[in-house]
């Protein structure tokens, strides 16, 4: 029997940057490239050029996994499967991301949201190892979540959009109207990096730990963790993304979460916030690890055998 290529491709397609990797497994990356997300034409051409070049030097890949910012079409029976659909990000609406990369390379492909990719990476190699039910949330340019139940991502008719949950908003304490173009003061409109920048007039990474911004931020994120707990009863909530590099937020969020929970009987996991609300373990690499894992799974499906 002809042996399968032992290399896999992965793309973490983010709204700020694209990370492309080739590897033997999620923990054995042999090449990587990163470039800013500019126009679809330029960015997708850069991704395709990376894979074409690496395949020439390293050999063929068995499959590719693409974990993409959204909203995306995840329905394999839809004519727009693999597309970014309607996004406020200029120029990217109705873009065939999967076709422009995997279609051009002619290899089996898997497609999912960026957060489901990161969640899969954390499930296999990071902070969700051994769990059945958990939620990975990114608080970065936007807010999104990968919700895993029985070790599988919940997809539904599109995919969950935790970022657009409506939040309690005390306008006396916090008169900011929010920055979401659809809802104003939804979760993303209040806590994503660009929302913080709009509200405080400076980039989130320049706000010192004692700034009042972080108390408000912790209040909203504690309410989010409670809403996620009430809706999905996960065993753990992982909070990642650029804004969560502010590590001092974690104790603040846990303390407020306990206050919001207010003794409600919601499962053992949530009663121990130190192990319940946690940072990612793979740092910036969860998405690319997840994309490689997605590629391995689709290669196995395509052949019905283990790729070696
Ligand atoms: P993406 O959302 O494209 O995946 P990130 O998760 O890195 O990218 O999120 C980028 C956002 O996070 C930006 O709005 C930026 O201001 C914010 N950010 C990045 N680093 C920090 C930091 N150390 N502290 C607070 N905010 C940060
Ligand atoms: Zn919104």
Coordinates of C-alpha atoms and ligand atoms in Angstrom, one line a residue:
X1 CA 0.0 0.0 0.0
X2 CA 1.2 3.5 -0.9
X3 CA 2.3 5.2 2.3
X4 CA 0.6 8.5 3.2
X5 CA 2.5 11.8 3.5
X6 CA 3.4 12.2 7.1
X7 CA 3.1 16.0 7.1
X8 CA 0.1 18.1 7.8
X9 CA -0.7 21.8 7.2
X10 CA -2.5 24.2 9.5
X11 CA -3.8 27.8 9.2
X12 CA -4.9 29.9 12.1
X13 CA -6.6 32.6 10.2
X14 CA -7.0 35.6 12.6
X15 CA -8.5 39.0 12.0
X16 CA -5.1 40.5 12.8
X17 CA -2.7 37.9 11.5
X18 CA -2.5 34.6 9.7
X19 CA -0.3 31.9 11.1
X20 CA 0.5 29.1 8.8
X21 CA 2.3 25.9 9.9
X22 CA 3.5 22.5 8.6
X23 CA 4.2 19.7 11.0
X24 CA 4.5 16.0 11.6
X25 CA 2.1 16.5 14.5
X26 CA 0.7 19.4 16.6
X27 CA 3.8 19.2 18.8
X28 CA 6.3 18.8 16.0
X29 CA 6.1 21.9 13.7
X30 CA 8.7 21.9 10.9
X31 CA 7.9 25.3 9.4
X32 CA 5.9 28.3 10.3
X33 CA 5.1 31.8 8.8
X34 CA 3.0 34.6 10.1
X35 CA 1.7 37.6 8.2
X36 CA -0.7 40.5 8.8
X37 CA -4.3 40.1 7.7
X38 CA -4.6 42.7 5.0
X39 CA -6.8 42.3 1.9
X40 CA -8.1 38.8 1.2
X41 CA -6.2 38.6 -2.1
X42 CA -2.8 39.5 -0.6
X43 CA -3.3 37.4 2.6
X44 CA -4.6 34.3 0.9
X45 CA -1.9 34.5 -1.7
X46 CA 0.7 34.7 1.1
X47 CA -0.7 31.6 2.7
X48 CA -0.8 29.6 -0.5
X49 CA 2.7 30.7 -1.4
X50 CA 4.0 29.4 2.0
X51 CA 2.4 26.0 1.5
X52 CA 3.5 25.7 -2.1
X53 CA 7.1 26.6 -1.1
X54 CA 7.2 24.2 1.9
X55 CA 5.6 21.3 0.0
X56 CA 8.4 21.8 -2.7
X57 CA 11.1 21.5 -0.1
X58 CA 9.6 19.2 2.6
X59 CA 7.3 17.0 0.5
X60 CA 3.5 16.6 0.2
X61 CA 1.0 17.2 3.0
X62 CA -1.7 14.6 3.8
X63 CA -4.3 17.3 4.6
X64 CA -4.8 20.8 5.9
X65 CA -6.8 22.3 8.7
X66 CA -8.1 25.9 8.6
X67 CA -9.3 27.6 11.8
X68 CA -10.7 30.9 10.7
X69 CA -12.1 34.1 12.1
X70 CA -15.7 34.6 11.3
X71 CA -18.6 34.5 11.0
X72 CA -17.9 31.5 8.8
X73 CA -20.0 28.9 7.0
X74 CA -19.4 25.5 8.6
X75 CA -22.1 23.5 6.8
X76 CA -20.4 21.1 4.4
X77 CA -23.6 20.9 2.3
X78 CA -23.7 24.7 1.8
X79 CA -22.4 26.3 -1.4
X80 CA -20.5 28.7 0.9
X81 CA -18.9 26.1 3.1
X82 CA -15.4 27.4 4.0
X83 CA -16.4 31.0 3.4
X84 CA -16.2 34.0 5.8
X85 CA -19.8 35.2 5.4
X86 CA -20.9 38.7 6.6
X87 CA -18.2 40.3 8.6
X88 CA -17.8 44.0 9.6
X89 CA -14.1 43.5 8.7
X90 CA -13.6 45.6 5.5
X91 CA -13.3 43.5 2.3
X92 CA -13.6 40.1 3.9
X93 CA -17.3 39.4 3.6
X94 CA -18.1 36.5 1.3
X95 CA -14.5 35.3 1.0
X96 CA -13.8 31.6 0.1
X97 CA -10.9 31.1 2.5
X98 CA -10.9 27.3 2.3
X99 CA -11.1 27.2 -1.5
X100 CA -8.3 29.7 -1.9
X101 CA -5.9 27.6 0.2
X102 CA -7.0 23.9 0.4
X103 CA -8.8 24.0 -3.0
X104 CA -5.7 25.3 -4.7
X105 CA -3.5 22.7 -3.0
X106 CA -5.9 19.9 -3.8
X107 CA -5.6 18.1 -0.5
X108 CA -8.3 17.0 2.0
X109 CA -9.3 19.8 4.3
X110 CA -11.0 20.6 7.6
X111 CA -12.6 23.9 8.3
X112 CA -13.7 25.4 11.7
X113 CA -13.8 28.6 13.6
X114 CA -10.6 30.0 15.0
X115 CA -11.8 29.5 18.6
X116 CA -12.8 25.9 17.9
X117 CA -9.3 25.4 16.6
X118 CA -7.8 26.9 19.8
X119 CA -10.1 24.9 22.0
X120 CA -9.1 21.6 20.2
X121 CA -5.4 22.5 20.8
X122 CA -6.1 23.1 24.5
X123 CA -8.2 19.9 24.8
X124 CA -5.4 17.8 23.3
X125 CA -2.3 19.4 24.6
X126 CA -3.2 22.1 27.1
X127 CA -5.5 23.4 29.8
X128 CA -8.5 21.2 28.9
X129 CA -6.7 17.8 28.7
X130 CA -8.9 15.0 30.1
X131 CA -12.1 17.1 30.1
X132 CA -15.4 16.3 28.3
X133 CA -17.1 19.7 28.5
X134 CA -15.3 23.0 28.5
X135 CA -15.4 26.5 26.9
X136 CA -12.5 28.4 25.4
X137 CA -13.0 32.1 25.1
X138 CA -10.8 34.6 23.4
X139 CA -10.8 38.2 24.4
X140 CA -8.8 39.9 21.6
X141 CA -9.8 41.9 18.6
X142 CA -13.2 40.4 19.1
X143 CA -14.7 38.0 21.6
X144 CA -15.5 34.4 20.6
X145 CA -15.8 31.0 22.2
X146 CA -15.3 27.4 21.3
X147 CA -17.9 25.4 23.3
X148 CA -17.1 21.7 23.6
X149 CA -19.6 19.2 24.8
X150 CA -18.6 15.5 25.0
X151 CA -15.2 16.5 23.4
X152 CA -16.9 17.9 20.3
X153 CA -17.5 21.5 19.3
X154 CA -21.1 22.7 19.4
X155 CA -21.9 24.1 16.0
X156 CA -25.7 24.6 15.7
X157 CA -27.2 26.3 12.7
X158 CA -24.2 28.7 12.3
X159 CA -21.9 28.6 15.3
X160 CA -22.3 30.1 18.8
X161 CA -21.5 33.8 19.1
X162 CA -20.7 34.3 22.8
X163 CA -19.2 37.7 21.9
X164 CA -22.6 39.1 21.2
X165 CA -24.2 38.1 24.5
X166 CA -26.1 41.0 26.1
X167 CA -24.6 42.1 29.4
X168 CA -25.8 43.9 32.5
X169 CA -24.9 47.5 32.0
X170 CA -25.0 50.1 34.7
X171 CA -24.9 53.3 32.7
X172 CA -24.3 55.5 35.7
X173 CA -21.2 53.7 36.6
X174 CA -20.2 53.0 33.0
X175 CA -21.7 55.5 30.5
X176 CA -19.7 54.0 27.5
X177 CA -22.2 53.0 24.8
X178 CA -20.1 50.2 23.5
X179 CA -18.3 49.5 20.2
X180 CA -20.2 46.7 18.5
X181 CA -21.5 47.9 15.1
X182 CA -24.5 45.6 15.6
X183 CA -25.4 45.9 19.3
X184 CA -23.3 48.7 20.9
X185 CA -23.0 47.4 24.4
X186 CA -22.9 43.6 23.9
X187 CA -20.0 41.7 25.5
X188 CA -17.6 42.3 22.6
X189 CA -18.7 45.9 22.4
X190 CA -17.6 46.3 26.0
X191 CA -14.6 44.1 26.6
X192 CA -12.7 43.4 23.3
X193 CA -9.4 45.2 22.8
X194 CA -10.7 47.8 20.3
X195 CA -13.6 48.6 22.7
X196 CA -11.2 49.2 25.5
X197 CA -9.2 51.5 23.2
X198 CA -12.2 53.4 22.1
X199 CA -13.5 53.8 25.7
X200 CA -10.2 54.8 27.4
X201 CA -8.5 56.5 24.4
X202 CA -5.4 54.3 24.5
X203 CA -4.4 50.8 23.6
X204 CA -5.5 48.2 26.2
X205 CA -1.8 47.0 26.6
X206 CA -0.8 50.5 27.8
X207 CA -3.4 50.6 30.7
X208 CA -1.6 50.0 34.0
X209 CA -2.9 47.2 36.3
X210 CA -4.3 49.7 38.8
X211 CA -6.4 51.5 36.1
X212 CA -10.1 51.5 36.8
X213 CA -10.6 49.9 33.4
X214 CA -9.7 46.5 34.8
X215 CA -12.3 46.5 37.6
X216 CA -15.0 47.1 35.0
X217 CA -13.5 44.5 32.7
X218 CA -13.5 41.9 35.5
X219 CA -17.1 42.6 36.3
X220 CA -18.2 42.0 32.7
X221 CA -16.0 38.9 32.3
X222 CA -17.3 37.5 35.6
X223 CA -20.9 38.0 34.3
X224 CA -19.8 36.3 31.1
X225 CA -18.4 33.3 33.0
X226 CA -21.6 33.0 35.0
X227 CA -23.7 33.1 31.8
X228 CA -21.5 30.4 30.3
X229 CA -21.8 28.4 33.4
X230 CA -25.6 28.7 33.6
X231 CA -26.0 27.9 29.8
X232 CA -23.4 25.0 29.4
X233 CA -22.3 23.7 32.8
X234 CA -18.8 23.2 31.6
X235 CA -16.0 21.6 33.7
X236 CA -13.6 24.5 32.9
X237 CA -13.6 28.0 31.2
X238 CA -10.3 28.9 29.6
X239 CA -9.8 32.7 28.9
X240 CA -7.3 33.5 26.2
X241 CA -6.6 36.2 23.6
X242 CA -4.5 39.4 23.8
X243 CA -6.5 41.2 26.5
X244 CA -6.1 38.2 28.9
X245 CA -2.3 38.7 28.9
X246 CA -3.3 41.0 31.8
X247 CA -2.8 38.2 34.2
X248 CA -4.0 40.3 37.2
X249 CA -7.5 40.0 35.7
X250 CA -7.8 36.3 36.7
X251 CA -8.0 36.7 40.5
X252 CA -10.4 39.7 40.0
X253 CA -12.7 37.7 37.7
X254 CA -12.7 34.7 40.0
X255 CA -13.6 36.8 43.0
X256 CA -16.5 38.5 41.2
X257 CA -17.6 35.2 39.7
X258 CA -18.1 33.8 43.2
X259 CA -20.1 36.9 44.1
X260 CA -22.3 36.6 41.0
X261 CA -22.8 32.8 41.6
X262 CA -23.9 33.7 45.2
X263 CA -23.9 30.1 46.4
X264 CA -26.1 28.8 43.6
X265 CA -25.7 25.0 43.3
X266 CA -24.1 24.8 39.9
X267 CA -21.7 21.9 40.0
X268 CA -18.5 21.1 41.8
X269 CA -16.2 22.6 39.1
X270 CA -17.5 26.1 39.3
X271 CA -17.2 26.1 43.1
X272 CA -13.4 26.1 42.8
X273 CA -12.7 29.1 40.5
X274 CA -8.9 28.7 40.7
X275 CA -9.2 25.5 38.6
X276 CA -12.4 26.6 36.8
X277 CA -11.5 30.0 35.3
X278 CA -7.9 29.5 33.9
X279 CA -5.5 30.9 31.3
X280 CA -4.6 28.8 28.2
X281 CA -1.5 26.5 28.5
X282 CA -0.4 26.7 24.8
X283 CA -0.1 30.5 24.9
X284 CA -0.2 31.8 21.3
X285 CA 0.1 28.3 19.8
X286 CA -3.3 26.7 20.5
X287 CA -4.8 27.8 17.2
X288 CA -2.1 26.3 15.0
X289 CA -1.9 23.1 17.1
X290 CA -5.7 22.8 16.7
X291 CA -5.4 23.4 12.9
X292 CA -2.9 20.5 12.6
X293 CA -5.1 18.2 14.7
X294 CA -8.0 19.1 12.5
X295 CA -5.8 18.1 9.4
X296 CA -4.8 14.8 11.1
X297 CA -8.5 13.9 11.7
X298 CA -9.6 14.7 8.2
X299 CA -6.6 12.7 6.7
X300 CA -7.7 9.7 8.8
X301 CA -11.3 10.1 7.7
X302 CA -10.2 10.4 4.0
X303 CA -8.2 7.2 4.1
X304 CA -9.9 5.2 6.9
X305 CA -6.4 4.6 8.3
X306 CA -4.0 6.1 10.7
X307 CA -1.6 8.5 9.0
X308 CA 1.9 7.7 10.1
Ligands
LIG1 P1 -6.7 38.4 17.4 O1 -7.9 38.8 18.1 O2 -6.4 38.9 16.1 O3 -6.5 36.9 17.4 P2 -5.2 39.0 19.9 O4 -5.9 37.9 20.6 O5 -3.7 39.2 20.1 O6 -5.4 39.0 18.3 O7 -5.9 40.4 20.3 C1 -5.5 41.6 19.9 C2 -6.1 42.7 20.9 O8 -5.6 42.4 22.2 C3 -5.8 44.1 20.5 O9 -7.0 44.9 20.6 C4 -4.8 44.5 21.6 O10 -5.0 45.9 21.9 C5 -5.1 43.6 22.7 N1 -3.9 43.3 23.5 C6 -2.8 42.7 23.0 N2 -1.9 42.5 24.0 C7 -2.5 43.0 25.1 C8 -2.0 43.1 26.5 N3 -0.8 42.7 26.9 N4 -2.9 43.7 27.4 C9 -4.1 44.1 27.0 N5 -4.6 44.0 25.7 C10 -3.8 43.5 24.8
LIG2 ZN1 -22.5 42.7 19.3

